[in-house]
Coordinates of N, CA and C in Angstrom, one line a residue:
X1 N -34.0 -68.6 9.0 CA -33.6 -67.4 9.8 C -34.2 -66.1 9.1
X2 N -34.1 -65.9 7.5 CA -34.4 -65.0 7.3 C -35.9 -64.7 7.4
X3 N -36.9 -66.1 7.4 CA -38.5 -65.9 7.7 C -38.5 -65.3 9.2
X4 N -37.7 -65.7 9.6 CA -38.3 -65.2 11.3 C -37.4 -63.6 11.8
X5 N -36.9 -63.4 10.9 CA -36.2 -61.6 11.3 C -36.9 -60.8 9.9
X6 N -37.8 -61.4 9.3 CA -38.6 -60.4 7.8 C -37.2 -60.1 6.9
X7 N -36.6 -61.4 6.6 CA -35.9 -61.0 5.7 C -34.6 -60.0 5.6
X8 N -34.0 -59.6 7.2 CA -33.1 -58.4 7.7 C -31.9 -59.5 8.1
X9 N -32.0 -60.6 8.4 CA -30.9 -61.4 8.2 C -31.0 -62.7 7.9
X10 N -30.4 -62.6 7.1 CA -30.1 -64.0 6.3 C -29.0 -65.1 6.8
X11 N -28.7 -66.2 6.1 CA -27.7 -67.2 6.1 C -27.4 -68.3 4.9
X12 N -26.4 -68.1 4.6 CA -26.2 -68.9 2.9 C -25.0 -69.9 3.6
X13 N -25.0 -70.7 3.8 CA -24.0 -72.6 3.8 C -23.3 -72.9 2.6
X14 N -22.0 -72.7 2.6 CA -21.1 -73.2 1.8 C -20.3 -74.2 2.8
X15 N -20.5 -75.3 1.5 CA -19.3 -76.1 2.3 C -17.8 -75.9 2.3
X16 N -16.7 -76.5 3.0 CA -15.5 -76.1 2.9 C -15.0 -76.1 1.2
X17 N -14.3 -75.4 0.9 CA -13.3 -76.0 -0.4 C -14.3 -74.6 -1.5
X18 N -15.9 -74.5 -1.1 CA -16.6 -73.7 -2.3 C -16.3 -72.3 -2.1
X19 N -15.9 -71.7 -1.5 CA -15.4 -70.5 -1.2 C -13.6 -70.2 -1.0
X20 N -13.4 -70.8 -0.6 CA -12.1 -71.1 0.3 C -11.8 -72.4 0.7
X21 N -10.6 -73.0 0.8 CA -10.2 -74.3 1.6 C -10.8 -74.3 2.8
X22 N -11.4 -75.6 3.2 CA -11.6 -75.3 4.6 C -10.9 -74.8 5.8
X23 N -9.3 -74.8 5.6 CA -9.0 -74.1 6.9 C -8.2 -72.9 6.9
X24 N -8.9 -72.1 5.5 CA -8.5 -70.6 5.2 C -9.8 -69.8 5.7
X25 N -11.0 -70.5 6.2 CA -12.0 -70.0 6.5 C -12.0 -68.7 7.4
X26 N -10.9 -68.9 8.5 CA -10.8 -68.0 9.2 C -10.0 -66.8 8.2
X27 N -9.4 -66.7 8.1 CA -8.7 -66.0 7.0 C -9.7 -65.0 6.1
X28 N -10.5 -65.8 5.2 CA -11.2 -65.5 4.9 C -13.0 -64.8 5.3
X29 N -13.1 -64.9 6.7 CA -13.6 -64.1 7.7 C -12.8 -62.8 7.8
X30 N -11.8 -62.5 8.0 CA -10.8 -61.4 8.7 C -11.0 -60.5 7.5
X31 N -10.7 -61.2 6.4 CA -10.3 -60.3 5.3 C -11.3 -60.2 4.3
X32 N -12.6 -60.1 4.8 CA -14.3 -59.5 4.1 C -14.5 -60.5 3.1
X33 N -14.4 -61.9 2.7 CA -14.2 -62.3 1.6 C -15.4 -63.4 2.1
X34 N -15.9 -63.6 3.3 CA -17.1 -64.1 3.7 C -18.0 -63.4 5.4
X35 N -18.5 -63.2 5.6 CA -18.8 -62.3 6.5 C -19.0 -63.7 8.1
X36 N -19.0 -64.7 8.0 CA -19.1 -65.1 9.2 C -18.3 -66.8 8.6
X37 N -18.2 -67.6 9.9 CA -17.2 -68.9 9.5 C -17.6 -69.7 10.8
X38 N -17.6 -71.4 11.1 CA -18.2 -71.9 11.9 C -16.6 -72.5 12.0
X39 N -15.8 -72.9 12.9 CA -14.0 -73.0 12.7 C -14.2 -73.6 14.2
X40 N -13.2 -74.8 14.4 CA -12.2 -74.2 15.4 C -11.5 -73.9 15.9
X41 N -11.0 -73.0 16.7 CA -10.1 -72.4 16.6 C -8.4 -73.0 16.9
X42 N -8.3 -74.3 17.6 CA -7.0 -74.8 17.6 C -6.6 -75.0 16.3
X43 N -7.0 -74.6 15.1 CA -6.4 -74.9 13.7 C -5.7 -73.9 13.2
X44 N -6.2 -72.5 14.0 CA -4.9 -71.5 13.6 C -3.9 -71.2 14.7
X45 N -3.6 -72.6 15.4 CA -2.3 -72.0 16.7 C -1.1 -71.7 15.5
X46 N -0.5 -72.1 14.5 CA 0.2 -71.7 13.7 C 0.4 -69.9 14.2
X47 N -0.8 -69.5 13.9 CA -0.8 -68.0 13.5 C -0.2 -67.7 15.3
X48 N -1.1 -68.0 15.9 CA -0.5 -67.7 17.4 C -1.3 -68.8 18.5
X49 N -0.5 -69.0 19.8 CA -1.1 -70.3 20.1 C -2.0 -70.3 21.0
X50 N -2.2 -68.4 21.1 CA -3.9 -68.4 22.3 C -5.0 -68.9 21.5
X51 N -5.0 -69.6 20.2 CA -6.2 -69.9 20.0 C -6.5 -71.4 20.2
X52 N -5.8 -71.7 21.3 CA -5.8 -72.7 21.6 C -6.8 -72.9 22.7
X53 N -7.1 -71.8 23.6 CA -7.3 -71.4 24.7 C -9.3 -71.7 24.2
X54 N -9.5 -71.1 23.1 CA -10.8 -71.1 22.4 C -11.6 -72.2 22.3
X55 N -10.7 -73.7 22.2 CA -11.0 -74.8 21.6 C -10.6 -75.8 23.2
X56 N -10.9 -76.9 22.6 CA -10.4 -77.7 23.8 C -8.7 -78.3 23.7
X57 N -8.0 -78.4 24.7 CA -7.3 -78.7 24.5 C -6.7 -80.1 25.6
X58 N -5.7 -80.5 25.2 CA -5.4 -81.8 26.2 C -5.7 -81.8 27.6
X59 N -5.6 -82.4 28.2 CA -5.7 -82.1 30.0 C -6.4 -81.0 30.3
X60 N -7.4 -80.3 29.2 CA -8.0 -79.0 29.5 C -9.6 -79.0 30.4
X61 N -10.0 -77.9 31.0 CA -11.2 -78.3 31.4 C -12.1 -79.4 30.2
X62 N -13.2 -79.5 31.4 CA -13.9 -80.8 30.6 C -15.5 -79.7 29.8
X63 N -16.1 -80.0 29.1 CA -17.0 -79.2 28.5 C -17.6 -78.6 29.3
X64 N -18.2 -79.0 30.6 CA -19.1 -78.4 31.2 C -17.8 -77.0 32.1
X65 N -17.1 -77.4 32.2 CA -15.8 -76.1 32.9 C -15.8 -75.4 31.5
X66 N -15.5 -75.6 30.7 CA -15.2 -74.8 29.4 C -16.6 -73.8 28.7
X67 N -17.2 -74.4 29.1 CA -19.1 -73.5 29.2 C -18.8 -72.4 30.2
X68 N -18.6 -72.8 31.3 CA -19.2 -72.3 32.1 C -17.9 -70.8 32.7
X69 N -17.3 -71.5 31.7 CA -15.7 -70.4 31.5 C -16.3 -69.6 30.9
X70 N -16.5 -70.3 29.7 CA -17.0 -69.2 28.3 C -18.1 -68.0 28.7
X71 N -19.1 -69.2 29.7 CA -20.4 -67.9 29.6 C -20.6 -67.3 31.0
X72 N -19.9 -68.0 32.2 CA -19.7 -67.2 33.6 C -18.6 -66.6 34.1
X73 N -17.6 -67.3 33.2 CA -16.1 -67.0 34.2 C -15.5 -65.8 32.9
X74 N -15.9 -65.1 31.9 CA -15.4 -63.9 31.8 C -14.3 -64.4 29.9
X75 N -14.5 -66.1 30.2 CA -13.5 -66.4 29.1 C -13.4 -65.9 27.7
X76 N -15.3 -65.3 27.0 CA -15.7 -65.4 25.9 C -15.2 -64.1 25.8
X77 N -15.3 -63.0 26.7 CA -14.8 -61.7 27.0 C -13.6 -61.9 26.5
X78 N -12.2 -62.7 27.3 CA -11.0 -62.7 26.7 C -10.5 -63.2 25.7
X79 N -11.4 -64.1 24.9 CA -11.3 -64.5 23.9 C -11.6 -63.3 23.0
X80 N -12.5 -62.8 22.8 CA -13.0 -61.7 22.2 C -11.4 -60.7 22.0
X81 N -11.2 -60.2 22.9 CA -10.4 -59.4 23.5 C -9.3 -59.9 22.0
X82 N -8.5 -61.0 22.3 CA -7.4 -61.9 21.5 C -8.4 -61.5 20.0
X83 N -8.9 -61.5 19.8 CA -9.4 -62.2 18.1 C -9.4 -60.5 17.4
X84 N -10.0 -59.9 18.2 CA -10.3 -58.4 17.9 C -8.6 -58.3 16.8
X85 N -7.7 -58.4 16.9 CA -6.6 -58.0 16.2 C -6.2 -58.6 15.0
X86 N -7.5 -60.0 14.6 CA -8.0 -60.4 13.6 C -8.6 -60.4 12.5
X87 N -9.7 -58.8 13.7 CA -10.7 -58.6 12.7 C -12.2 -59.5 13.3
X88 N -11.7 -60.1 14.4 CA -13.2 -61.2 14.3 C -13.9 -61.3 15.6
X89 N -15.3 -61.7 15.7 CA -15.9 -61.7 16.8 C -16.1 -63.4 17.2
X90 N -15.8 -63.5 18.3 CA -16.2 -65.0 18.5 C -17.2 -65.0 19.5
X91 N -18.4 -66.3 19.1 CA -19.5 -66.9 19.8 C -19.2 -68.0 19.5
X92 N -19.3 -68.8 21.1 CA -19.2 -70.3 21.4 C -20.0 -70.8 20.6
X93 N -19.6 -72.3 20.0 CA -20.6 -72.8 19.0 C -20.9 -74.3 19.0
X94 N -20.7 -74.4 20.1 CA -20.9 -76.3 20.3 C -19.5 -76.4 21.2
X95 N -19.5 -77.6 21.7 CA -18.7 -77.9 22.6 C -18.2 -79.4 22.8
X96 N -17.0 -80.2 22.1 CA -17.1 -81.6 22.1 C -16.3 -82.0 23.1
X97 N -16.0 -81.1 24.3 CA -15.2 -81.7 25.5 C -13.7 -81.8 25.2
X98 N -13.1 -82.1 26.4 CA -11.6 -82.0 26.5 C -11.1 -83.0 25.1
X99 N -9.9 -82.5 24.6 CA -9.9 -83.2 23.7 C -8.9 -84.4 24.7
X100 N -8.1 -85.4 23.8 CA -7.3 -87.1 24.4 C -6.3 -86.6 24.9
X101 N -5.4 -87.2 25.5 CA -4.5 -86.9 26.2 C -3.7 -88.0 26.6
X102 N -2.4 -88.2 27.3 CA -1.8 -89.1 27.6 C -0.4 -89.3 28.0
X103 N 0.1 -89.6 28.8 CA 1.6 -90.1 28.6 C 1.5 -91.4 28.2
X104 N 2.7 -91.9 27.6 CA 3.0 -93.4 27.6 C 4.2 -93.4 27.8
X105 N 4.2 -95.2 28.1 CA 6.1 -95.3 28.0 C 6.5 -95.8 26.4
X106 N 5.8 -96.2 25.4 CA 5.7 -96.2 24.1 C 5.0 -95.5 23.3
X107 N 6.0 -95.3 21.6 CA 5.4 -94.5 21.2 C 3.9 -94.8 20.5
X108 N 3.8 -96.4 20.5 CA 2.7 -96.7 19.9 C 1.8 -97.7 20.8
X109 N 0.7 -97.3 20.8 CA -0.2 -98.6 21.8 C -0.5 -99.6 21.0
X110 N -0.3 -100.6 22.0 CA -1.0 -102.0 21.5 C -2.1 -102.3 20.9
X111 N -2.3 -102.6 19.4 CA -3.7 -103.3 19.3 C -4.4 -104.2 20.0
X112 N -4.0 -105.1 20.9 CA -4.4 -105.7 22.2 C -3.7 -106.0 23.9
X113 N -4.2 -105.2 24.8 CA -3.6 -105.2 26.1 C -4.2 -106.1 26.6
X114 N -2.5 -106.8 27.2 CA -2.8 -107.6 28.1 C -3.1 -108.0 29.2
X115 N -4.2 -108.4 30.8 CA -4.6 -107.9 31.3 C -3.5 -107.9 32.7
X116 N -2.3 -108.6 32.2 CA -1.1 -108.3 33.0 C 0.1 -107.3 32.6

């Protein structure tokens, strides 16, 4: 990056744990102690649970609805909007689709179903 902007912006890769634990990263974005963080964001619903909204979530749109939220339907705007009170800017950064989901009538599934 830095060859192709003459040296006006850079990028240094730390992995998790060398700066910060990996999931103080955000944290450590907000509060100047790294200037950007690659996260996602369902790992700080703790702090509050719209950042849930950022990431994928159960029964949630599927990647291509969650794109086209982000970059037609106004979502990256509202997300923005939420983080600002963080300190932080968010840009979509990959997209691995709805996350699993499920009811069951047990708490645990079978290592082999039967086909009755």
């Amino acid at each position: 990056m830095a060859e192709a902007t003459d040296n006006k912006f850079q990028i240094q890769n730390f992995a998790a744990g060398e700066i910060v634990p990996g999931l103080q990263n955000m944290d450590a974005t907000t509060n100047g102690t790294v200037e950007m963080c690659h996260t996602a964001a369902y790992y700080f619903i703790g702090k509050d649970p719209t950042f849930a909204l950022a990431c994928s979530i159960p029964f949630g749109p599927n990647a291509r609805q969650q794109n086209a939220w982000f970059l037609e339907g106004g979502g990256n705007q509202l997300i923005n909007d939420f983080v600002k009170k963080f300190n932080l800017y968010a840009i979509p950064g990959g997209n691995t689709g709805t996350q699993m989901g499920g009811w069951f009538a047990r708490k645990s599934i079978p290592s082999k179903i039967s086909p009755d």
